[in-house]
Short mmCIF file of C-alpha atoms and ligand atoms in Angstrom, two decimals:
data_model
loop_
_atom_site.label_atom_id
_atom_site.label_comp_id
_atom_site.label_asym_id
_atom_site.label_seq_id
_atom_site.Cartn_x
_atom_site.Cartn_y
_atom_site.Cartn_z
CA UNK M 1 21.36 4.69 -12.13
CA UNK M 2 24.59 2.71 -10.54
CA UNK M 3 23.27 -0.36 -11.78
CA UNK M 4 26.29 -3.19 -11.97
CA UNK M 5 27.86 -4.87 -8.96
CA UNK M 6 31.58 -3.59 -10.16
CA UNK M 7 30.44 0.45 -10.51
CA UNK M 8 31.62 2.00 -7.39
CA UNK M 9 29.35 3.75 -5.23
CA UNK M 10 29.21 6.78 -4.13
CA UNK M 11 31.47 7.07 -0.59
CA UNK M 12 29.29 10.09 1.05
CA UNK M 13 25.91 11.55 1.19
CA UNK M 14 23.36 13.86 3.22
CA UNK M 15 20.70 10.71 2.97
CA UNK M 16 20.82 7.28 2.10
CA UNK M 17 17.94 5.69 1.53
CA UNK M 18 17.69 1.81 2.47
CA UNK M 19 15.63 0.24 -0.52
CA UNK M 20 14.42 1.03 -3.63
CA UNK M 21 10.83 -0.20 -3.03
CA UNK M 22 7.81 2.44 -4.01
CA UNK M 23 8.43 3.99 -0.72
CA UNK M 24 12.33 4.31 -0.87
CA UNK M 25 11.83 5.93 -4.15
CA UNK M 26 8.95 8.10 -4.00
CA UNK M 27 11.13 9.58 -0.15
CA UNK M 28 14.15 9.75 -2.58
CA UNK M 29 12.56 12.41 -5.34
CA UNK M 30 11.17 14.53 -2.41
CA UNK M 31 14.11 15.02 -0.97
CA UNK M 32 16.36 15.17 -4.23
CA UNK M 33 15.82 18.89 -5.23
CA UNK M 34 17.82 20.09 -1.65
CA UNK M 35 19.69 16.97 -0.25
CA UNK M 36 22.55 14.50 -1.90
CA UNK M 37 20.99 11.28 -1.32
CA UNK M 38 21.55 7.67 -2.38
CA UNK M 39 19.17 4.63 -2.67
CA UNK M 40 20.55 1.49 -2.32
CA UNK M 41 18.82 -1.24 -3.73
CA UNK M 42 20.13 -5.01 -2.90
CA UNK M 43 17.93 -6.38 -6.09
CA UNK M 44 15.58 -4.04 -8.51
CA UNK M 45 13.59 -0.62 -8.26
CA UNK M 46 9.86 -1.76 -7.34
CA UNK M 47 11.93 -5.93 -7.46
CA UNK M 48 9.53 -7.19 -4.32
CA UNK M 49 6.27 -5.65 -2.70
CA UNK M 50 5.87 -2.44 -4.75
CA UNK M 51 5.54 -4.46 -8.36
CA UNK M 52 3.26 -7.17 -7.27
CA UNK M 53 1.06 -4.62 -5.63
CA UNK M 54 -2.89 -4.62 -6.83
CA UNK M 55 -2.42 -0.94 -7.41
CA UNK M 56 -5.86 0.25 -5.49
CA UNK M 57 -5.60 3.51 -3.45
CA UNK M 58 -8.21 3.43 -0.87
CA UNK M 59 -6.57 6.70 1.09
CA UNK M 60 -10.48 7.85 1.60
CA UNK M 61 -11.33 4.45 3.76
CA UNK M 62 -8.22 3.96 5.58
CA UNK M 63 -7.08 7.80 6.50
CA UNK M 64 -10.77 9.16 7.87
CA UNK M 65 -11.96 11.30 10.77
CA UNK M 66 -8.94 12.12 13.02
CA UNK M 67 -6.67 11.27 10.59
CA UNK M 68 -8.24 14.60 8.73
CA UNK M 69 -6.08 15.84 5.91
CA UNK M 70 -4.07 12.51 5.05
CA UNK M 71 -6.28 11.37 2.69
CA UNK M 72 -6.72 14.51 1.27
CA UNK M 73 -3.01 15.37 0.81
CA UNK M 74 -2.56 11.53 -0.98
CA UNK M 75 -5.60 11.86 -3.11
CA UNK M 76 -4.32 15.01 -4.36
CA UNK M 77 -1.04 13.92 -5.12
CA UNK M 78 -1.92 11.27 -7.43
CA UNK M 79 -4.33 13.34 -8.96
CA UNK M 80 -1.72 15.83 -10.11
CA UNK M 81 0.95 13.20 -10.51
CA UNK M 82 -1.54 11.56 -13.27
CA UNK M 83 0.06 11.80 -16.48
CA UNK M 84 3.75 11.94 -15.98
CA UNK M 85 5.49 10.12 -17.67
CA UNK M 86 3.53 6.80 -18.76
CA UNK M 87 1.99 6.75 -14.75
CA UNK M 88 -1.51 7.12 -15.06
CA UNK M 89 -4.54 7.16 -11.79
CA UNK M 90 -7.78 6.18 -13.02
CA UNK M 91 -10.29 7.37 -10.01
CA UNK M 92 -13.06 4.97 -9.52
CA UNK M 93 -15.32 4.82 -6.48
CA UNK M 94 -15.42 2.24 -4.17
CA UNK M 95 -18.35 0.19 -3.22
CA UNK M 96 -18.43 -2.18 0.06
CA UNK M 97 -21.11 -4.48 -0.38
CA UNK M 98 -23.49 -5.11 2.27
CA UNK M 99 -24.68 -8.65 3.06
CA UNK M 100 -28.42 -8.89 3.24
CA UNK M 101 -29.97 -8.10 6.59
CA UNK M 102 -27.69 -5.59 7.46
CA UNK M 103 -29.12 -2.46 5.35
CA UNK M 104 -29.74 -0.68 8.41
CA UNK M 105 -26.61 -0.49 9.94
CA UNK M 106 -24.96 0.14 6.68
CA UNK M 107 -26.92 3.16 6.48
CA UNK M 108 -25.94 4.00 9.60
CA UNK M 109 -22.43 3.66 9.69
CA UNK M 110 -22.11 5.43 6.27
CA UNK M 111 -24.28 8.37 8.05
CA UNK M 112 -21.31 8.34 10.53
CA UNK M 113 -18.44 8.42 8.71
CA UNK M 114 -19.92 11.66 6.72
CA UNK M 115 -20.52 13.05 9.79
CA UNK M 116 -16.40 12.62 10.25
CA UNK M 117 -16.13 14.73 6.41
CA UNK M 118 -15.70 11.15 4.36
CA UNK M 119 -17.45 11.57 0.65
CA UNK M 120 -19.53 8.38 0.95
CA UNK M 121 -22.84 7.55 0.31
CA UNK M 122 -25.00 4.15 1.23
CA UNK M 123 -26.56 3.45 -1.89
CA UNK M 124 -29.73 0.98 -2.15
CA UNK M 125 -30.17 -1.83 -4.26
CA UNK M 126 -31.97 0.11 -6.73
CA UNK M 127 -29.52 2.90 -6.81
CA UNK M 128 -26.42 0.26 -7.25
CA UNK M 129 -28.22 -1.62 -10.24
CA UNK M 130 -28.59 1.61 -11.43
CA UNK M 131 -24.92 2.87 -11.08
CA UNK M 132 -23.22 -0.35 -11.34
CA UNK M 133 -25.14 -2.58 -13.56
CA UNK M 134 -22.57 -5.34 -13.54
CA UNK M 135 -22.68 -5.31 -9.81
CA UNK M 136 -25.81 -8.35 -8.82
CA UNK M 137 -27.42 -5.70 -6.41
CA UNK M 138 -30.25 -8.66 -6.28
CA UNK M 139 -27.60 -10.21 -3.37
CA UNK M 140 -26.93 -7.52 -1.23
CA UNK M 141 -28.54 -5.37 0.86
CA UNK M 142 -26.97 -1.86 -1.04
CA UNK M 143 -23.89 -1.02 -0.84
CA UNK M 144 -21.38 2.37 1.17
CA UNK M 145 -19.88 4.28 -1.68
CA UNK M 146 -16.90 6.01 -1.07
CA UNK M 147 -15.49 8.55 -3.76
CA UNK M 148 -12.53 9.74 -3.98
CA UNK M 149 -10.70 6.46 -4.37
CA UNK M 150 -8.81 5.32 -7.79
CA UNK M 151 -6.17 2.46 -8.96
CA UNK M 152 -2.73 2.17 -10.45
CA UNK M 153 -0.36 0.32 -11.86
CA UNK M 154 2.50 0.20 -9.01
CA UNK M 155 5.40 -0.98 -11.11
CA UNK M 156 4.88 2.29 -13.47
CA UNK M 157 4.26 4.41 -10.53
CA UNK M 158 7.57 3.01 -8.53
CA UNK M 159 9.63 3.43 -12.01
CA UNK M 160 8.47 7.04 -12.79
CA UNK M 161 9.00 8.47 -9.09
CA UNK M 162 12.63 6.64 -9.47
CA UNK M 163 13.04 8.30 -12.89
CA UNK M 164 11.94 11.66 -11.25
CA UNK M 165 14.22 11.56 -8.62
CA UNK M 166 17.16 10.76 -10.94
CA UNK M 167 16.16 13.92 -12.91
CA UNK M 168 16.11 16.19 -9.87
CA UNK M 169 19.73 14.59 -8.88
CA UNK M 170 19.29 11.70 -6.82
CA UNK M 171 21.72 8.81 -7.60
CA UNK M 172 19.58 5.04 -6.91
CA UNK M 173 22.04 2.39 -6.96
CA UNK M 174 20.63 -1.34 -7.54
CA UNK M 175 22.01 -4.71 -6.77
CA UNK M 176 23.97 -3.81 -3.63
CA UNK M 177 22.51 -4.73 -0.04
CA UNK M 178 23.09 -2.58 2.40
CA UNK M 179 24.63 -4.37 5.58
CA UNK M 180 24.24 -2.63 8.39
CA UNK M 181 23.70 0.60 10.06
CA UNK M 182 27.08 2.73 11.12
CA UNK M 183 26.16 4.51 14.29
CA UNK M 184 28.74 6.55 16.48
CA UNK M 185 27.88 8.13 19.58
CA UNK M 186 24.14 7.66 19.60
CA UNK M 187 24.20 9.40 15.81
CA UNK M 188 23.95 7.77 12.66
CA UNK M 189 26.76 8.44 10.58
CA UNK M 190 26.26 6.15 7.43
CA UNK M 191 25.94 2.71 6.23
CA UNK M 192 28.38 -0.31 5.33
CA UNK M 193 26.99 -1.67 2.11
CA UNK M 194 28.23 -4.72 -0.50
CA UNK M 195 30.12 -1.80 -2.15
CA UNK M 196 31.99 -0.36 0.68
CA UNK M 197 30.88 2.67 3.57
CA UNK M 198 28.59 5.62 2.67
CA UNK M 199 28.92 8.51 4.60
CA UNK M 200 25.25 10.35 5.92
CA UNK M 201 23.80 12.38 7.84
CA UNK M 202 20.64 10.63 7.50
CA UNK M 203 19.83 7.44 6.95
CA UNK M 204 16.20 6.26 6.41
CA UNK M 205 15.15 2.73 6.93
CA UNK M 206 12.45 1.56 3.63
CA UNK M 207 13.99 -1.86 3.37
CA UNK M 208 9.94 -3.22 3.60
CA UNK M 209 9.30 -6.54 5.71
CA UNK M 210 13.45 -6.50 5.98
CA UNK M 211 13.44 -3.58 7.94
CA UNK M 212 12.62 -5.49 11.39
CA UNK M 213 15.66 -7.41 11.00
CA UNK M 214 17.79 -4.83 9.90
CA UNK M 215 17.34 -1.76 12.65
CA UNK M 216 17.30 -5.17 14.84
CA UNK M 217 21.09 -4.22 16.54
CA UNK M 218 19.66 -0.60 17.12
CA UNK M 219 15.77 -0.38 17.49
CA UNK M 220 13.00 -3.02 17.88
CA UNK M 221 9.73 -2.04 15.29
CA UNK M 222 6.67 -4.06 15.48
CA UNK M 223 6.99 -5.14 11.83
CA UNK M 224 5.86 -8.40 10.98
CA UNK M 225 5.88 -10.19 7.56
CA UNK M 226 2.90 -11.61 6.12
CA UNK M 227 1.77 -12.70 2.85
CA UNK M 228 -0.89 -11.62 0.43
CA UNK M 229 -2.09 -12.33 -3.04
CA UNK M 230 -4.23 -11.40 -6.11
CA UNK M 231 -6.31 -12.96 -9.04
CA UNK M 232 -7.11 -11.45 -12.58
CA UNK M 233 -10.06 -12.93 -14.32
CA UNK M 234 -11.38 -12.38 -17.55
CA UNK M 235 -15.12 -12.17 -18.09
CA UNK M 236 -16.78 -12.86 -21.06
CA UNK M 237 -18.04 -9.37 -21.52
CA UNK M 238 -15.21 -7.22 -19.93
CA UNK M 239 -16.03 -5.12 -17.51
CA UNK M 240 -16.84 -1.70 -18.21
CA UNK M 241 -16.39 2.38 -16.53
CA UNK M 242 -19.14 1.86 -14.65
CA UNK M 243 -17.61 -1.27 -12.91
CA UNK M 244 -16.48 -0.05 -9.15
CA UNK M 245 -13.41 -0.97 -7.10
CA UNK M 246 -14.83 -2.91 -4.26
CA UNK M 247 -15.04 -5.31 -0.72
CA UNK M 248 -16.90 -7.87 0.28
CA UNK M 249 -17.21 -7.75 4.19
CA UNK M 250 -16.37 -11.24 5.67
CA UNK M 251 -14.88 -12.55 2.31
CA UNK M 252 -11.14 -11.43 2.55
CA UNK M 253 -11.35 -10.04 -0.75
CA UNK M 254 -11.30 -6.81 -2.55
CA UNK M 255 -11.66 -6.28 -6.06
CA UNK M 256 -11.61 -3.64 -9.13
CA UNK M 257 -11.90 -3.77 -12.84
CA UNK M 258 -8.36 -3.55 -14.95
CA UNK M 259 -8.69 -1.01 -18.07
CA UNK M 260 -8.79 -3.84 -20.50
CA UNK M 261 -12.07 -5.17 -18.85
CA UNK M 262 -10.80 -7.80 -16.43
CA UNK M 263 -11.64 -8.20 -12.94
CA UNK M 264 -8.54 -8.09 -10.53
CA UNK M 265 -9.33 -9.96 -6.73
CA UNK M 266 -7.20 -9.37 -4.13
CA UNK M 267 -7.11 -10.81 -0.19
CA UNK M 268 -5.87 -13.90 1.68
CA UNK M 269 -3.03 -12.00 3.75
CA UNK M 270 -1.44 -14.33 6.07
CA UNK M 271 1.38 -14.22 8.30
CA UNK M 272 3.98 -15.95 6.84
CA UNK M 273 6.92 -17.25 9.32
CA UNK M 274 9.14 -17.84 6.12
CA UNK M 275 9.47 -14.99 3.94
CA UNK M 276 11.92 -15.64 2.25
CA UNK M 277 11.13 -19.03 1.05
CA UNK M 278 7.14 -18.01 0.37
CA UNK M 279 5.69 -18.77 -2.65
CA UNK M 280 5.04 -15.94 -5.47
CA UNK M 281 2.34 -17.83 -7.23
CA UNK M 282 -1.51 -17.88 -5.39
CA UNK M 283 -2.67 -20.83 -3.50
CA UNK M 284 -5.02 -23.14 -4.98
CA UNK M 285 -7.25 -22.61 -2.67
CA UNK M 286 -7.42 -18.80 -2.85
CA UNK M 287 -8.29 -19.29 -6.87
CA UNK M 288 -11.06 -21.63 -5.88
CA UNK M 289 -12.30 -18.93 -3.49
CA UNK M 290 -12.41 -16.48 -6.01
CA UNK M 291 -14.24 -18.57 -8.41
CA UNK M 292 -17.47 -19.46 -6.16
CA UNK M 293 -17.30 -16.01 -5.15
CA UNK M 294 -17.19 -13.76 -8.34
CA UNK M 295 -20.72 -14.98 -9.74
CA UNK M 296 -21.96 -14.18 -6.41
CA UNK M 297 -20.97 -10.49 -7.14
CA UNK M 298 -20.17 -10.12 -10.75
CA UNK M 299 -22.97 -10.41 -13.76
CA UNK M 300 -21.40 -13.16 -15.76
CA UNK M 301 -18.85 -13.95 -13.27
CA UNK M 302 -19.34 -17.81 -13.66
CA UNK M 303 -18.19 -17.52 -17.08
CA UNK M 304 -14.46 -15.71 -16.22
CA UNK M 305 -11.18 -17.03 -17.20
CA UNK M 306 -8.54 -17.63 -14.80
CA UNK M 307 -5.84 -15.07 -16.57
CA UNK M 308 -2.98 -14.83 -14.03
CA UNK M 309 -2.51 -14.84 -10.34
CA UNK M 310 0.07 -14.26 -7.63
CA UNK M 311 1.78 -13.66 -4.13
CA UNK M 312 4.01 -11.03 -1.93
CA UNK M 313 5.30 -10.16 0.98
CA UNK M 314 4.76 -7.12 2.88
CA UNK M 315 5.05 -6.33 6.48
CA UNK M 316 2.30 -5.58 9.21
CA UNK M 317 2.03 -3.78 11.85
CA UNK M 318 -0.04 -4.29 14.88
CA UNK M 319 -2.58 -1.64 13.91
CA UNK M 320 -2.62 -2.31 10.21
CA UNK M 321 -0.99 1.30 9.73
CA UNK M 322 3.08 2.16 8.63
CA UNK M 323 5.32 3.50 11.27
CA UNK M 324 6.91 6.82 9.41
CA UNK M 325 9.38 8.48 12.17
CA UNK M 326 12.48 9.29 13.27
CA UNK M 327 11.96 7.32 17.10
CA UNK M 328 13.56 8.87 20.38
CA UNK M 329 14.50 5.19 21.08
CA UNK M 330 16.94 5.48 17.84
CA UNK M 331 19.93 7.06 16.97
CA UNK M 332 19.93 10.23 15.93
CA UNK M 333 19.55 10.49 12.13
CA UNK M 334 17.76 7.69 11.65
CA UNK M 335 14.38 7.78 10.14
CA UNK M 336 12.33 4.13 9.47
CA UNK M 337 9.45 4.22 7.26
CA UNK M 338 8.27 0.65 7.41
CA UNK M 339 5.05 -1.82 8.04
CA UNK M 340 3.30 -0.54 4.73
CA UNK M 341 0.71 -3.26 5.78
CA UNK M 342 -1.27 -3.67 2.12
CA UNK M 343 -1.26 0.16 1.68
CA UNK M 344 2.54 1.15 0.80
CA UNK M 345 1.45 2.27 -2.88
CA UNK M 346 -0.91 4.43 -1.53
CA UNK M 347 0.50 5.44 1.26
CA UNK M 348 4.15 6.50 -0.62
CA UNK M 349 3.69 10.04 -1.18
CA UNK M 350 2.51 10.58 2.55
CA UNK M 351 5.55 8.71 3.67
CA UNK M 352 7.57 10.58 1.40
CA UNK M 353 6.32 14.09 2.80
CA UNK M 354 6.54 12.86 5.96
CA UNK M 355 10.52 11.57 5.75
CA UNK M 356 11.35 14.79 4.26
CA UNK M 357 9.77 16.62 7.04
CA UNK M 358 11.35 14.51 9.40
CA UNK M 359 15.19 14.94 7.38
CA UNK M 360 14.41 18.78 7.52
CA UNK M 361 13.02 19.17 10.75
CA UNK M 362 9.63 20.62 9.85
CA UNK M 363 6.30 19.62 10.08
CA UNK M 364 4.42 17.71 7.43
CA UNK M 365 1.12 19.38 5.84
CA UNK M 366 -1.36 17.18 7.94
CA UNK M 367 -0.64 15.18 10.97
CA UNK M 368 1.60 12.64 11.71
CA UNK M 369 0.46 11.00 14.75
CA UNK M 370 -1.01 7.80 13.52
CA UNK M 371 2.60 6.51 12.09
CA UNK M 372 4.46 7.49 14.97
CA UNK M 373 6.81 4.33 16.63
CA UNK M 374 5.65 5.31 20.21
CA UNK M 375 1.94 4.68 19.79
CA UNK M 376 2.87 0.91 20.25
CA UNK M 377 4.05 -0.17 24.04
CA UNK M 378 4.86 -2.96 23.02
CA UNK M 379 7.29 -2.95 20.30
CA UNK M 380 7.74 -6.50 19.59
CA UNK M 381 7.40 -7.94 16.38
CA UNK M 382 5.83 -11.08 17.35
CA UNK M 383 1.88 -9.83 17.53
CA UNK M 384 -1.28 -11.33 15.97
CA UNK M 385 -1.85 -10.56 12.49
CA UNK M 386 -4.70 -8.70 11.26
CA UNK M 387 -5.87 -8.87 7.59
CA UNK M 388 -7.32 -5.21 6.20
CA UNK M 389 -9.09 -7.67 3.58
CA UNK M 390 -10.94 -9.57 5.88
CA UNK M 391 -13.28 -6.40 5.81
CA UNK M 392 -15.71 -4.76 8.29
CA UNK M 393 -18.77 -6.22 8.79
CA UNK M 394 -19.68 -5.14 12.10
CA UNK M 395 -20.69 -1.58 11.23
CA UNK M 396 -19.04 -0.22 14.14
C1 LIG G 401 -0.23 -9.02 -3.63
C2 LIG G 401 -0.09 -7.64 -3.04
C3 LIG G 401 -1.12 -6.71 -3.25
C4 LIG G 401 -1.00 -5.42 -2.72
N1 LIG G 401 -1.93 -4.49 -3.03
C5 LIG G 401 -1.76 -3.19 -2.65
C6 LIG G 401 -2.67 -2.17 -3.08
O1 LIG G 401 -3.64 -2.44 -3.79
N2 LIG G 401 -2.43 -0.89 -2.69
C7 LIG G 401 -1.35 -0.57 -1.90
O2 LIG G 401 -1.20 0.61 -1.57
N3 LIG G 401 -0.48 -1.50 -1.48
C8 LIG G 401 -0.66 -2.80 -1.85
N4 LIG G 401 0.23 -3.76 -1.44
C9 LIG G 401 1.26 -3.40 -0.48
C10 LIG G 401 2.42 -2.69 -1.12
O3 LIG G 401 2.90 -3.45 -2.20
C11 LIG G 401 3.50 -2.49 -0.07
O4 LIG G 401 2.94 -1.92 1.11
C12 LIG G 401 4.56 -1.54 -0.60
O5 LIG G 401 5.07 -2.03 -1.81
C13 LIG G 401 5.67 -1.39 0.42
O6 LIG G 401 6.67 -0.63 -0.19
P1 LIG G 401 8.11 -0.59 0.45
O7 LIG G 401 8.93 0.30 -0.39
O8 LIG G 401 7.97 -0.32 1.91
O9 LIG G 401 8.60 -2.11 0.40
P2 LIG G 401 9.19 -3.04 -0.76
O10 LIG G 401 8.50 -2.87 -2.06
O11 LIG G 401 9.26 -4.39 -0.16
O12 LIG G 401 10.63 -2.44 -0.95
C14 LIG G 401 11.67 -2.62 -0.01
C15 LIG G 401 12.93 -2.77 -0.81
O13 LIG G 401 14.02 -2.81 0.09
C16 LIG G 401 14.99 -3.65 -0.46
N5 LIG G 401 15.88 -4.08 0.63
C17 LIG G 401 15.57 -4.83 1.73
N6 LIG G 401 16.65 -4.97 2.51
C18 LIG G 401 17.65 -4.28 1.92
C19 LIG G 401 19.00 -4.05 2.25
N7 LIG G 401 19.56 -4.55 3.37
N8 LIG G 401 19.76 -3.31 1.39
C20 LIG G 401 19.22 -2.78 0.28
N9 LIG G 401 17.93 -2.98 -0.10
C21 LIG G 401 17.16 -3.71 0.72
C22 LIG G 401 14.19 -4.80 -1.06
O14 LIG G 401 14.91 -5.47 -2.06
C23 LIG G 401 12.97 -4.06 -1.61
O15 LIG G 401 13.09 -3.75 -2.98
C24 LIG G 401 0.13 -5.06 -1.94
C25 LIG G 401 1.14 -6.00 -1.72
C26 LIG G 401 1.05 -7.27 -2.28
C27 LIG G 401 2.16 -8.23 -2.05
#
């Protein structure tokens, strides 16, 4: 790692990556075994979004249906990346709660997304007490289970795909911003950073919520920043394996259990029209949220200690999903990967195959349509801001 502001950088590349984020990092070790490349890092590996992540990988909700063989590909991968190095994936299902009165469409919507090949299941209140004890199935009408969904810790996963593209050759270079884009002709041909030029044939945008501002001279992406936070709580009794990740429609929360027993809450997402001035710690008023709502959902959940709690920023897209492509309307050369919106953890080893299908010129192994930049007409960052915690609870 180039880590100090006085080591030179290297002056030429075949791909420099923009950002040392999750996504930056996890793109940099798939291309490392057949490409020089260079991440450039202004701060730390995994310094903003990726480390304050809540670590959940919910591939089997978001990527369903058309979107056929995303999830699969993801789930896969962090299956098989489970045990290198200290990273670890513990899979636990998912469990949406439904609010009572609303069984029936529940049922029905879960019967729907099997029909589209998702492993879920509605489960009824007997079934949940039964599988999730610490789960008060007394309040809710059942509950869609979806397998195939797990958590993480993101700073461990960020560090160990960094580490692993080191070992197969990539160099990641920290505490240098790069400045701007260097584009002759229509074709990218590096990047001007705080350590001098870098020569590239590619150069591939990952610089999160930043990345609006900094393709701004070349290519307007509907990438928005908003803000988002998360609560740990300890409960008397920790929670236990049989304790699911989870939503509560309506609520703008999602939670799961940490290893050691706690109970992590996540939601609140905001836009924020001052990112770089927004606060890391969680508002008062989300932590007072969180503690009327956990003994509505959690078995002892009126007795849980506040243990820690904060915010990041991330950016959003217009359609809550990442834009992962090399655009006609840029230069040639350029590929962005950007507007992660809650999911970039997740969604970093599908952005990875997907850059290094776009570097080589190949297809990816499942589609890539839903991230492409020319889905949106309007390309504008200034949209309205939806929250993917603010949950479904129309059943439609
Ligand atoms: C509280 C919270 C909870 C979340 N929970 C989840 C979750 O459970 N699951 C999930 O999948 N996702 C979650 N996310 C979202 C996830 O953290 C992000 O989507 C993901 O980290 C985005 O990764 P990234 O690499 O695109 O961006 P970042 O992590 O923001 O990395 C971008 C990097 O680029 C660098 N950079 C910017 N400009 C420049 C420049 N000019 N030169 C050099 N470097 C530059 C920045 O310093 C930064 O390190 C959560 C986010 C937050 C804040």
């Amino acid at each position: 790692m180039v880590g100090r502001a006085d080591e030179p950088l290297p002056d030429a590349a075949d791909a420099v990556i923009v950002g040392g984020g999750v996504v930056g990092v996890a793109a940099a070790r798939d291309l490392a075994p057949d490409y020089d490349v260079v991440v450039v890092e202004k701060g730390a590996v995994a310094g903003e979004a990726s480390a304050l992540a809540a670590g959940e990988v919910t591939l089997a909700t978001t990527y369903i249906g058309e979107r056929e063989g995303i999830a699969e590909y993801g789930t896969s991968f962090f299956r098989d990346y489970s045990g290198t190095g200290d990273f670890h994936y513990e899979e636990r299902n998912g469990v949406e709660l439904v609010p009572q009165g609303r069984g029936g469409e529940a049922r029905e919507y879960a019967a729907g997304l099997r029909d589209t090949g998702a492993n879920v299941e509605y489960i009824d209140p007997p079934t949940g007490r039964e599988r999730y004890p610490r789960i008060d199935f007394d309040r809710f009408d059942g509950g869609i289970e979806f397998r195939d969904t797990g958590f993480l810790d993101p700073y461990t996963f960020a560090t160990t795909l960094a580490d692993d593209a080191e070992d197969r050759g990539a160099t990641i270079c920290t505490e240098r911003a790069v400045t701007g884009l260097v584009v002759e002709n229509g074709t990218v041909t590096g990047v001007e950073t705080e350590g001098g030029r870098i020569d590239a044939d590619h150069v591939v945008a990952a610089a999160g919520w930043r990345t609006t501002s900094f393709l701004a001279e070349h290519l307007e992406i509907p990438v928005q920043p908003y803000r988002t936070q998360c609560i740990v709580l300890e409960p008397d009794d920790p929670v236990g394996e049989d304790f699911p990740m989870g939503w509560l429609p309506g609520e703008h929360v999602y939670f799961r259990p940490e290893l050691n027993g706690d109970v992590l809450v996540g939601g609140f997402s905001f836009a924020e029209d001052d990112p770089e001035r927004a606060s890391g710690q969680a508002d008062e008023a989300f932590r007072q949220h969180v503690a009327e709502l956990l003994p509505r959902f959690v078995e002892g959940g009126d007795r849980a200690r506040f243990v820690n709690g904060w915010a990041g920023v991330d950016g959003a897209t217009p359609d809550t999903l990442p834009i992962i492509d090399a655009p006609d309307a840029a230069p040639d050369g350029l590929v962005v990967a950007a507007g992660f919106h809650g999911r970039g953890v997740m969604t970093a080893p599908i952005a990875a195959a997907i850059v290094n299908a776009l570097v080589r010129d190949t297809t990816p192994p499942f589609t890539r349509d839903p991230f492409r930049l020319d889905r949106f007409e309007d390309t504008s960052p200034d949209f309205e801001f939806t929250s993917i915690s603010a949950g479904d609870d129309d059943y439609d």
